[in-house]
Amino acid sequence: DVKVTQSSRYLVKRTGEKVFLECVQDMDHENMFWYRQDPGLGLRLIYFSYDVKMKEKGDIPEGYSVSREKKERFSLILESASTNQTSMYLCASRSGDSPLHFGNGTRLTVT
Amino acid sequence: QKEVEQNSGPLSVPEGAIASLNCTYSDRGSQSFFWYRQYSGKSPELIMSIYSNGDKEDGRFTAQLNKASQYVSLLIRDSQPSDSATYLCAVEAGDSSYKLIFGSGTRLLVRP
C-alpha cells in the first residue's frame, strides 16, 4: 500500500518566517505534487515534480518554492510566510496514470 | 484555464437511496478520471478511477464516463450515513504532465 508521509500535521508560524513542509513517499513514484486546499476554492496545484531535481509550476506558485533532491522526498518552501498562506497543504504522488495518493495533510497557520 | 466543474451541494438523500454526483470537464485531451471522497479535516481518499467510456462498478459505487460529452459521474447505491462527505472529481490534464485538476467538490449528506 502506498504511503505518503507529511512531516507535520499542524504548524503555527509567524509572518516572515521561512517554512519547510516535508513529504516522503515509499513507492518509488516519479511524480510528486503539492496542493493547497481552502474552503470554497478546492484543491489548487502549487508545484509538481516529475523527476529528481525537476520541477514545474502549478497554478499558484507565487510565494513558494520546492526542492526534490531525492526521488522519495519533495519539500515545499514558503520563503517568507504570509497570513494568506494559512491553509491545508497536501502532498501527493503517483506513477504514470495511476491514481494520486495523498498524505495526511499539514494545516499551516501563519500569524 | 482547464476546468472541472461540480455542483457544490449539499446533495441530501435518505439512507438507502441512490446518490448521483456529476462532473464536467473542459480538457478534451484528458484520459484519466478519478473520484475521491474527503471527510472533514481529512485528506482525500480514492473511491474510483475510470479511463474508458462507459460504466465501471465497484461494490456500491459506479463511475460513468462519456468523453464525447466531457462528463463523468459517480453513483452511490444504498447510501449510508457514513457516505456523508465531500466528493471530489479529478481529471488528468491532457498535456501529458500527469497533473490532476480537481473540481471544488460536492458535499453529500445521507439522512438516517
XYZ file of C-alpha atoms in Angstrom:
223
model
C 0.000 0.000 0.000
C 1.313 3.435 -0.936
C 2.331 5.596 1.963
C 2.824 9.341 1.649
C 4.052 10.919 4.842
C 3.967 14.610 5.634
C 6.256 15.621 8.441
C 3.829 17.781 10.405
C 0.089 17.596 10.929
C -0.197 21.113 12.387
C 2.191 24.050 12.153
C 1.978 27.581 13.505
C 4.457 30.095 12.113
C 4.941 33.844 12.253
C 4.741 36.228 9.333
C 8.083 36.486 7.551
C 9.421 33.123 8.714
C 10.855 30.641 6.226
C 8.772 27.478 6.400
C 9.633 23.974 5.215
C 6.976 21.339 4.592
C 8.390 17.892 4.033
C 6.860 14.959 2.188
C 8.148 11.421 1.703
C 6.645 8.600 -0.371
C 7.667 4.959 -0.228
C 6.526 3.634 -3.615
C 9.214 4.919 -5.956
C 6.741 7.220 -7.712
C 8.219 9.536 -10.323
C 5.631 12.279 -9.885
C 5.051 14.297 -6.736
C 2.732 17.229 -6.124
C 1.956 19.951 -3.636
C -1.613 21.239 -3.392
C -3.242 23.680 -1.060
C -6.887 23.426 -0.114
C -9.042 26.325 1.019
C -12.786 26.429 1.690
C -14.692 27.300 -1.461
C -11.562 27.163 -3.631
C -10.946 23.440 -3.728
C -7.554 21.873 -4.330
C -5.102 24.097 -6.169
C -1.772 22.894 -7.518
C 1.258 24.804 -6.267
C 4.188 22.864 -7.756
C 4.899 19.422 -9.067
C 7.925 17.347 -9.925
C 8.270 14.521 -12.429
C 11.840 13.542 -11.573
C 14.686 14.277 -9.189
C 15.760 17.917 -9.413
C 12.942 18.633 -11.903
C 10.063 20.922 -11.007
C 7.189 22.630 -12.717
C 4.997 25.482 -11.568
C 1.376 24.725 -10.933
C -1.463 27.216 -10.863
C -0.442 29.205 -7.775
C 3.377 29.092 -7.364
C 3.838 32.658 -6.142
C 5.449 32.797 -2.712
C 6.511 29.144 -2.810
C 9.461 27.125 -3.974
C 10.195 23.386 -3.946
C 13.096 21.011 -3.700
C 13.446 17.441 -4.870
C 16.948 16.152 -4.194
C 15.885 12.515 -3.814
C 13.137 10.633 -5.599
C 11.183 9.867 -2.457
C 11.255 13.354 -0.943
C 9.553 16.546 -2.112
C 9.773 19.690 0.006
C 7.649 22.816 -0.176
C 9.262 26.030 0.975
C 7.497 29.227 1.939
C 10.264 31.786 1.531
C 8.616 34.428 3.725
C 5.355 33.225 5.219
C 2.346 35.497 4.970
C -1.100 35.260 6.540
C -2.683 34.487 3.164
C -0.666 31.271 3.119
C -2.658 29.924 6.049
C -4.153 26.782 4.550
C -4.217 22.992 4.407
C -1.267 21.709 2.402
C -1.500 18.310 0.759
C 1.353 16.355 -0.734
C 0.612 13.588 -3.225
C 2.413 11.188 -5.508
C 1.611 8.992 -8.466
C 3.239 6.826 -11.100
C 2.153 7.190 -14.705
C -1.640 7.366 -14.978
C -2.267 5.633 -11.657
C -4.375 7.402 -9.023
C -2.933 10.165 -6.909
C -2.095 9.136 -3.340
C -2.294 11.824 -0.687
C -0.512 12.384 2.572
C -2.474 13.289 5.708
C -2.028 16.990 5.131
C -0.379 19.806 7.061
C -2.587 22.516 8.456
C -0.448 25.642 8.485
C -1.424 28.766 10.370
C 0.579 31.946 9.815
C 0.061 34.627 12.436
C -7.605 27.558 -17.957
C -8.640 23.932 -17.848
C -11.657 23.459 -15.600
C -13.505 20.775 -13.719
C -16.993 21.711 -12.602
C -19.084 20.180 -9.851
C -22.246 21.280 -8.102
C -21.187 22.242 -4.588
C -24.375 20.906 -2.994
C -25.186 19.881 -0.427
C -26.883 16.932 -2.050
C -29.194 15.418 0.542
C -30.522 11.874 0.111
C -32.265 9.472 2.521
C -30.472 6.384 3.738
C -30.788 3.553 1.228
C -31.311 5.846 -1.772
C -29.061 6.290 -4.808
C -26.849 9.366 -4.738
C -25.814 10.752 -8.122
C -22.800 13.047 -8.331
C -21.864 14.788 -11.551
C -18.788 16.421 -13.008
C -17.974 18.134 -16.302
C -14.529 18.986 -17.607
C -13.158 21.233 -20.316
C -9.964 19.490 -21.500
C -10.807 17.174 -24.432
C -7.349 15.592 -24.153
C -8.000 14.177 -20.676
C -7.758 10.389 -20.495
C -7.827 9.544 -16.784
C -10.603 10.345 -14.337
C -10.915 9.830 -10.607
C -13.398 10.214 -7.789
C -12.126 10.953 -4.295
C -14.003 11.095 -1.015
C -12.946 13.591 1.634
C -14.198 13.659 5.197
C -13.948 16.945 7.084
C -10.388 17.595 8.256
C -9.002 14.564 6.397
C -7.140 14.149 3.138
C -8.873 12.840 0.000
C -9.081 9.083 -0.465
C -9.591 7.333 -3.792
C -13.031 5.869 -4.498
C -12.889 5.029 -8.197
C -10.762 5.523 -11.277
C -12.090 5.282 -14.833
C -10.214 5.527 -18.111
C -12.612 4.468 -20.891
C -16.155 5.340 -21.869
C -18.962 3.504 -20.160
C -19.629 2.265 -16.660
C -17.287 0.837 -14.056
C -18.715 -0.782 -10.948
C -17.030 -1.426 -7.599
C -19.336 -2.562 -4.821
C -21.924 0.149 -4.171
C -20.106 2.613 -6.421
C -20.459 3.049 -10.184
C -18.449 5.537 -12.190
C -19.722 6.594 -15.602
C -17.656 8.314 -18.283
C -18.732 9.974 -21.504
C -15.756 11.599 -23.204
C -17.797 12.967 -26.108
C -19.941 14.933 -23.649
C -16.969 15.577 -21.319
C -18.934 14.236 -18.425
C -18.143 11.864 -15.586
C -20.466 10.789 -12.797
C -20.470 8.720 -9.634
C -23.470 6.738 -8.424
C -23.627 5.513 -4.846
C -26.240 2.815 -4.295
C -27.798 2.042 -0.915
C -26.376 5.259 0.515
C -25.306 5.107 4.156
C -24.831 7.937 6.681
C -21.118 7.061 6.623
C -21.085 8.127 2.947
C -21.694 11.724 4.061
C -18.596 13.550 2.864
C -17.347 15.799 0.090
C -16.758 14.030 -3.215
C -14.042 15.409 -5.456
C -13.870 14.805 -9.176
C -10.323 14.815 -10.563
C -9.335 14.879 -14.214
C -5.858 14.353 -15.582
C -4.611 17.275 -17.650
C -4.348 16.341 -21.306
C -0.836 17.734 -21.719
C 0.963 14.557 -20.539
C 2.113 16.339 -17.385
C 0.414 13.804 -15.041
C -1.226 16.705 -13.202
C -4.701 16.181 -11.808
C -7.168 19.043 -11.885
C -9.788 18.918 -9.154
C -13.326 20.157 -9.007
C -14.333 22.047 -5.893
C -16.327 19.050 -4.675
C -19.938 18.109 -3.972
C -20.996 17.769 -0.358
C -23.211 14.722 0.161
C -25.481 14.339 3.187
C -27.155 10.983 3.783
C -30.086 11.332 6.190
C -30.736 8.375 8.528
